[in-house]
C-alpha positions as CSV (number, residue, x, y, z in Angstrom):
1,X,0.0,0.0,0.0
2,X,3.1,2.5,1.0
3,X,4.2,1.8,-2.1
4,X,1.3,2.6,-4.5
5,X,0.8,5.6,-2.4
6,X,4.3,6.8,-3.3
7,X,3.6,6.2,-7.1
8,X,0.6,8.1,-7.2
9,X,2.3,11.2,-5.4
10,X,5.5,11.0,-7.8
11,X,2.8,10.7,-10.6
12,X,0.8,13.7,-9.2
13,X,4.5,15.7,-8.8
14,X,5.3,14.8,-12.4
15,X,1.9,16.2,-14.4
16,X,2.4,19.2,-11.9
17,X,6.2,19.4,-13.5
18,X,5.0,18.7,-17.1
19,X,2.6,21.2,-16.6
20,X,5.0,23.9,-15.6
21,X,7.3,22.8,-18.5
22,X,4.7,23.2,-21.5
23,X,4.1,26.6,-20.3
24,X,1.0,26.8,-18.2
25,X,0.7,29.9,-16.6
26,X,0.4,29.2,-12.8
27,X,-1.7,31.6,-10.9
28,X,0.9,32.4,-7.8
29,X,3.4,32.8,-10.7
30,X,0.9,35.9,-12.6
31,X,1.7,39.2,-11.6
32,X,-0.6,42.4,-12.5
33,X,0.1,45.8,-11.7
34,X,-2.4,48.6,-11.7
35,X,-1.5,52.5,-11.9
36,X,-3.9,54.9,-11.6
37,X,-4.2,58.5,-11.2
38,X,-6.0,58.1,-7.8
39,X,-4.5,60.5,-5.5
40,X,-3.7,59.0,-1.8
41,X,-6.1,60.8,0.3
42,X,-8.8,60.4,-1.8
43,X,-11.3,57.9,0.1
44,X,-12.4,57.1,-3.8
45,X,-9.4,55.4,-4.7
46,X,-9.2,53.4,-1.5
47,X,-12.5,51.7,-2.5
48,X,-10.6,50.9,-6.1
49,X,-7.5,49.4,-4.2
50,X,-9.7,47.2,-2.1
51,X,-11.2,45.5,-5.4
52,X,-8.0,45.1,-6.8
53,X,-6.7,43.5,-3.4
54,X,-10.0,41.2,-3.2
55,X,-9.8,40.3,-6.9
56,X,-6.3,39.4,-6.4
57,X,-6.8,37.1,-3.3
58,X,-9.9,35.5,-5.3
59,X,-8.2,35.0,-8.3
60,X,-4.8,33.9,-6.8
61,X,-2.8,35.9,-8.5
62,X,-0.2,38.9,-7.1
63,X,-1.0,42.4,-7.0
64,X,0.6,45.8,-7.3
65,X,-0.8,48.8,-6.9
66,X,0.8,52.3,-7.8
67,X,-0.4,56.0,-8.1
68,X,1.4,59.5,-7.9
69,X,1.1,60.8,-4.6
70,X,-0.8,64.5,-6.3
71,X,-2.7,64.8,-9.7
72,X,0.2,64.4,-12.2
73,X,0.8,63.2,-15.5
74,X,4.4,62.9,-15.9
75,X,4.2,61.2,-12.7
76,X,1.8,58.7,-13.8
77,X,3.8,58.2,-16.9
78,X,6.4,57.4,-15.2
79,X,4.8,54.7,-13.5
80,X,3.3,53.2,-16.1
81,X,6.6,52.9,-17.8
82,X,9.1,51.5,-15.2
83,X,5.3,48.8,-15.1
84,X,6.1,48.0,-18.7
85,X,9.7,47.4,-17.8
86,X,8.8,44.6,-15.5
87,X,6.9,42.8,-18.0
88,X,3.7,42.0,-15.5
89,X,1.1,39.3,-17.1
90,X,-1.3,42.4,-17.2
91,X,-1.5,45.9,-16.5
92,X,-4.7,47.9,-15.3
93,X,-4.4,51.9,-16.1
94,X,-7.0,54.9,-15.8
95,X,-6.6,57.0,-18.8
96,X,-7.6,60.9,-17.2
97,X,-5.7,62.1,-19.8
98,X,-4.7,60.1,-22.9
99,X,-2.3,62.8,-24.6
100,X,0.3,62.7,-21.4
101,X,-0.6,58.7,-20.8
102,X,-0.9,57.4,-24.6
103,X,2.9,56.7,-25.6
104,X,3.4,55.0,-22.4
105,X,0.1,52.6,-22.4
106,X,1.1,52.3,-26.3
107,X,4.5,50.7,-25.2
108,X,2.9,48.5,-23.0
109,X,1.0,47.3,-25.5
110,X,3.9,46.8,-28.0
111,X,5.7,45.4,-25.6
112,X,2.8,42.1,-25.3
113,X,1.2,43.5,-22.1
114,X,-2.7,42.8,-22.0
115,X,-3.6,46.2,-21.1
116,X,-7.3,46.8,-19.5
117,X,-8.5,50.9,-18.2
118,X,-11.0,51.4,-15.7
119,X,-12.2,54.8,-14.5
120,X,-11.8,57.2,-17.2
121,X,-10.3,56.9,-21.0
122,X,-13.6,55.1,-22.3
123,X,-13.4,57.1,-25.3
124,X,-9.7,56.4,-25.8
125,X,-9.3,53.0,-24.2
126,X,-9.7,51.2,-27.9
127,X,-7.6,53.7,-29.6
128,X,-4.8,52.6,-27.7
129,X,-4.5,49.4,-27.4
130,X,-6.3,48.6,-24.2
131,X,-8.4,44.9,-24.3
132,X,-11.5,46.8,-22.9
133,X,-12.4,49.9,-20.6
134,X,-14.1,48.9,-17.2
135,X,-15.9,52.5,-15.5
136,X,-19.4,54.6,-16.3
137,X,-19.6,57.5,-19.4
138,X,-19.1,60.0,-17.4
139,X,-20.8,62.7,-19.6
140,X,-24.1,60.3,-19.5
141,X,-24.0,60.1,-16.3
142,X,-23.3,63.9,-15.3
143,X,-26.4,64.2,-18.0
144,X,-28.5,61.8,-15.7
145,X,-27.8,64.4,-12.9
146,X,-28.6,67.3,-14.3
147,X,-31.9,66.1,-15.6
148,X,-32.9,64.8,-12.4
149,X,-31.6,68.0,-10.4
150,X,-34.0,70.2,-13.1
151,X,-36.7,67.9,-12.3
152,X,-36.1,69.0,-9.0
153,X,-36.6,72.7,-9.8
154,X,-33.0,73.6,-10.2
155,X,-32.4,76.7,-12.3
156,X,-28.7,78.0,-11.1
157,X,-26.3,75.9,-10.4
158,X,-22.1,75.3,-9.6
159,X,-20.7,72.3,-10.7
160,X,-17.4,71.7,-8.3
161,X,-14.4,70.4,-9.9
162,X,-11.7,68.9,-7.5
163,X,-9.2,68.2,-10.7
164,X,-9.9,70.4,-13.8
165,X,-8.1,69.2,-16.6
166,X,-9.2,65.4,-15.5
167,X,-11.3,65.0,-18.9
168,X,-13.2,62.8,-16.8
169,X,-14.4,64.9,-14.3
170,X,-14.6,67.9,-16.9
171,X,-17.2,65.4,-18.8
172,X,-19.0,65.1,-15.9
173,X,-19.3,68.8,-15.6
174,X,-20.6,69.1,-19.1
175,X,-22.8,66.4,-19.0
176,X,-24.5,68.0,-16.0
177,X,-24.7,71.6,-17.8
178,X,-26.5,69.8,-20.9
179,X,-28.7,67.9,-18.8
180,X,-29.6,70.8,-16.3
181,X,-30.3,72.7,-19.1
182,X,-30.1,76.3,-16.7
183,X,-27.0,78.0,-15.5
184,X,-24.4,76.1,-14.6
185,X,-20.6,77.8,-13.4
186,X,-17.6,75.8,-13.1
187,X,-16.3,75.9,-9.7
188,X,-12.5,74.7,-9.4
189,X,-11.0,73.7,-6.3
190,X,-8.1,71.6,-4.7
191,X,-8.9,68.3,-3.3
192,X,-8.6,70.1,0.2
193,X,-11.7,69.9,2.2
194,X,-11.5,72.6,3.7
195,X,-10.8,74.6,0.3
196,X,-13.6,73.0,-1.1
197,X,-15.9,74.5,1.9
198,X,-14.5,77.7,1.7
199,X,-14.6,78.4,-2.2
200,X,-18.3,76.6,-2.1
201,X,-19.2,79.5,1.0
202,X,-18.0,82.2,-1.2
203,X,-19.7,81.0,-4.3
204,X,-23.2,80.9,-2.2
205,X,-22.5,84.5,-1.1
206,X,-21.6,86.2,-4.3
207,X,-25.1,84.4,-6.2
208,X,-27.9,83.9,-3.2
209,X,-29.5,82.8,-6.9
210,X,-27.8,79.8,-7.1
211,X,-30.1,76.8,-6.0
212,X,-28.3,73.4,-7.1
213,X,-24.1,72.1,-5.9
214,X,-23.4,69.5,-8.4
215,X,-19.9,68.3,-6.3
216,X,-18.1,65.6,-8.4
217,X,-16.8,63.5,-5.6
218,X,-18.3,62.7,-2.0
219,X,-15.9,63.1,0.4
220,X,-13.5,65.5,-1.6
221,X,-16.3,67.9,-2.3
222,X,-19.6,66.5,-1.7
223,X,-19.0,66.5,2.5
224,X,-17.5,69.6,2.3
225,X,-19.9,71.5,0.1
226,X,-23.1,70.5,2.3
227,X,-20.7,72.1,5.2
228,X,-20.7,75.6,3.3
229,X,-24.5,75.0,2.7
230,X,-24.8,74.6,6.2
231,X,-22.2,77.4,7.0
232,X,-24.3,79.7,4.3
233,X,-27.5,79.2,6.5
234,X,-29.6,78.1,3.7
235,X,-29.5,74.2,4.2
236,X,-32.6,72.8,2.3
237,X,-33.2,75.3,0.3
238,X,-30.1,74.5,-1.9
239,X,-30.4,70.4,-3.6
240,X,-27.1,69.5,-2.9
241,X,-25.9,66.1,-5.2
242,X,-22.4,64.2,-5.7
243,X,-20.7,61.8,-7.8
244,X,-19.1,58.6,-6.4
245,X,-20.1,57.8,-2.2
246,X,-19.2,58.3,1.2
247,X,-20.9,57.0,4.1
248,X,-21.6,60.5,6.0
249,X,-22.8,61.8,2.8
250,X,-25.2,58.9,2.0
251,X,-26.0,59.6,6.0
252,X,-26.6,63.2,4.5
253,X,-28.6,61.8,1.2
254,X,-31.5,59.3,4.3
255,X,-31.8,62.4,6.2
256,X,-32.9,64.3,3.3
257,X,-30.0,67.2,3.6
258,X,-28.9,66.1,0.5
259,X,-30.6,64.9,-3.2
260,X,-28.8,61.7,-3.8
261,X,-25.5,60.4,-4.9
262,X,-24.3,58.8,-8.1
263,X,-22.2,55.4,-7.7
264,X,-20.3,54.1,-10.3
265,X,-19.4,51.2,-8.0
266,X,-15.5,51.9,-8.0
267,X,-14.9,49.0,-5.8
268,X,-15.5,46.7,-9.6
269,X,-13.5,49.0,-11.3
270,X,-10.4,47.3,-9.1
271,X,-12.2,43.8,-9.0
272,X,-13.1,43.1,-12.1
273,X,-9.9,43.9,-14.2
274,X,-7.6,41.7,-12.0
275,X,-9.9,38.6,-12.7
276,X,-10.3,39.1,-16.1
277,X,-6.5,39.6,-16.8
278,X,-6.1,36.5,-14.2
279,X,-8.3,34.3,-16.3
280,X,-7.1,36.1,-19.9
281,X,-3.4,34.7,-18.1
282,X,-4.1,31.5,-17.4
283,X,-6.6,30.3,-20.4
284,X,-7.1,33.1,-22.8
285,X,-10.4,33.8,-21.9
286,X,-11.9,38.1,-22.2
287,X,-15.1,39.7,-22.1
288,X,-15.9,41.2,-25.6
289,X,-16.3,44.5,-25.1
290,X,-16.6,47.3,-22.0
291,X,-18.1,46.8,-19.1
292,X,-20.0,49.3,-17.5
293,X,-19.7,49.6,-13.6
294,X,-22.1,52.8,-13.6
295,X,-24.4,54.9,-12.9
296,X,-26.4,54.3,-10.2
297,X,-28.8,56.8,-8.8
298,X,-28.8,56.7,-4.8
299,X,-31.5,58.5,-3.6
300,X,-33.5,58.6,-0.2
301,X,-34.9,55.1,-0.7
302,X,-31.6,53.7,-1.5
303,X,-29.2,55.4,0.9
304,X,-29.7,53.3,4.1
305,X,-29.0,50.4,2.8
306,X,-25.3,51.1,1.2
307,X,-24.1,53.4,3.9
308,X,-22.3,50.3,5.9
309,X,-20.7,48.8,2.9
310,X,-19.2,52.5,2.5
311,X,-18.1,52.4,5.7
312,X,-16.3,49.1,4.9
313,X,-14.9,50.5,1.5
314,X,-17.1,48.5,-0.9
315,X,-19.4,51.0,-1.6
């Protein structure tokens, strides 16, 4: 019996070898690196890491995560280059801007990289190379918002801009004007809080016309422009909505203080790339096309029941 038993585990040990010989990617042996323009204190980018970190530990593969530590380009060029250097099995990039990020996603592409973009670069991701884009249109969805905040009686309204020049977030901004269909000012600010609250203050001071804040992310200006609401004295009088989700503001959207929230579900944005690029590794297998992760409307009906997951950085 000890001696059939010790066949069957040399037999098991020499498929495992064969296996490794004729060039079967291994899943501990597939490494994917993501770079992203997702700036360290934003709470939004957390979110994307932790589906990139659950993706990896459910797909078994290895994981690495870079970003420039403000809103820069070369930065992120950078990164993505010395990525294409170490020849991962995949690479995962948000495009923000595809005339500073194209020649390096290009390279990765040339080089044999399986490229996928998730975030922003919907428009571009094909154009360059990339497999398929994972993330929401942002001008549809900034169109969704606008139309439901005029259905809502807005007439004048700032639309706050943590990181003009991010075509994404400047998309979103138009797509809101369009759908608004009133007044709509560009607000830009720095993704400071407390810059946010005090240019939002100021802004409510100068035009007591102004009835709608379209904020275009939930803790970097959502939170902090229902503060200068609140600071201006005129809280529910003015429909306050954001992009993207926080728990306090989804706190904000139950009690009413605020309109809603869009969520483009961020936390699939990191998932989902790392287990297709795992699986497009290990047996060649891709979705055909984009995938959208977004929008979703949360309103007052919705809010309750995705303010924990927030808390936990899924939502």
């Amino acid at each position: 019996m000890k001696s059939f038993l010790r066949k069957i585990v040399l037999g098991v040990a020499l498929v495992g070898a064969l296996g490794a010989a004729s060039g079967v990617a291994i899943a501990q042996d597939i490494n994917i690196i993501a770079v992203t323009h997702g700036q360290a204190n934003d709470p939004f980018w957390s979110v994307v890491k932790n589906g990139v970190s659950a993706g990896a530990k459910d797909a078994g593969v290895s994981i690495d995560y870079r970003a420039p530590e403000t809103f820069d380009m070369v930065a992120m060029s950078q990164l993505i280059d010395a990525a294409v250097n170490q020849k991962p099995a995949g690479l995962i990039v948000s495009i923000p801007d595809s005339s500073a990020l194209g020649p390096s996603i290009q390279k990765a592409v040339a080089a044999g990289i399986p490229v996928i973009s998730i975030n922003s670069g919907s428009d571009v991701s094909k154009s360059l190379g990339a497999l398929l884009h994972v993330g929401q249109d942002e001008y549809s969805a900034g169109k969704a918002a606008g139309e439901k905040l005029r259905e809502m009686g807005g007439k004048v309204a700032i639309c706050v801009n943590q990181e003009v020049g991010n075509v994404s977030l400047d998309q979103r901004c138009k797509g809101f004007s369009d759908g608004f269909a009133g007044t709509v000012t560009v607000l830009p600010v720095s993704n400071d809080p407390a810059d946010v609250r005090a240019k939002v203050k100021a802004a409510l001071s100068s035009n007591p016309d102004i009835d709608t804040v379209m904020a275009l992310g939930a803790s970097t200006a959502g939170e902090p422009s229902l503060a200068a609401v609140a600071d201006a004295g005129v809280t529910g009088k003015i429909n306050v909505a954001t992009f993207d989700l926080s728990a306090d503001f989804l706190k904000a959207v139950a009690s009413g203080e605020a309109a809603f929230a869009i969520d483009q579900q961020q936390f699939l944005q990191g998932y989902l790339p790392v287990v297709f690029l795992a699986n497009y590794a290990k047996y060649g297998l891709i979705p055909g096309g984009n995938v959208p992760s977004g929008p979703n409307l949360i309103t007052k009906e919705k809010a309750a029941q995705v303010v924990e997951l927030s808390a936990k950085g899924i939502r």
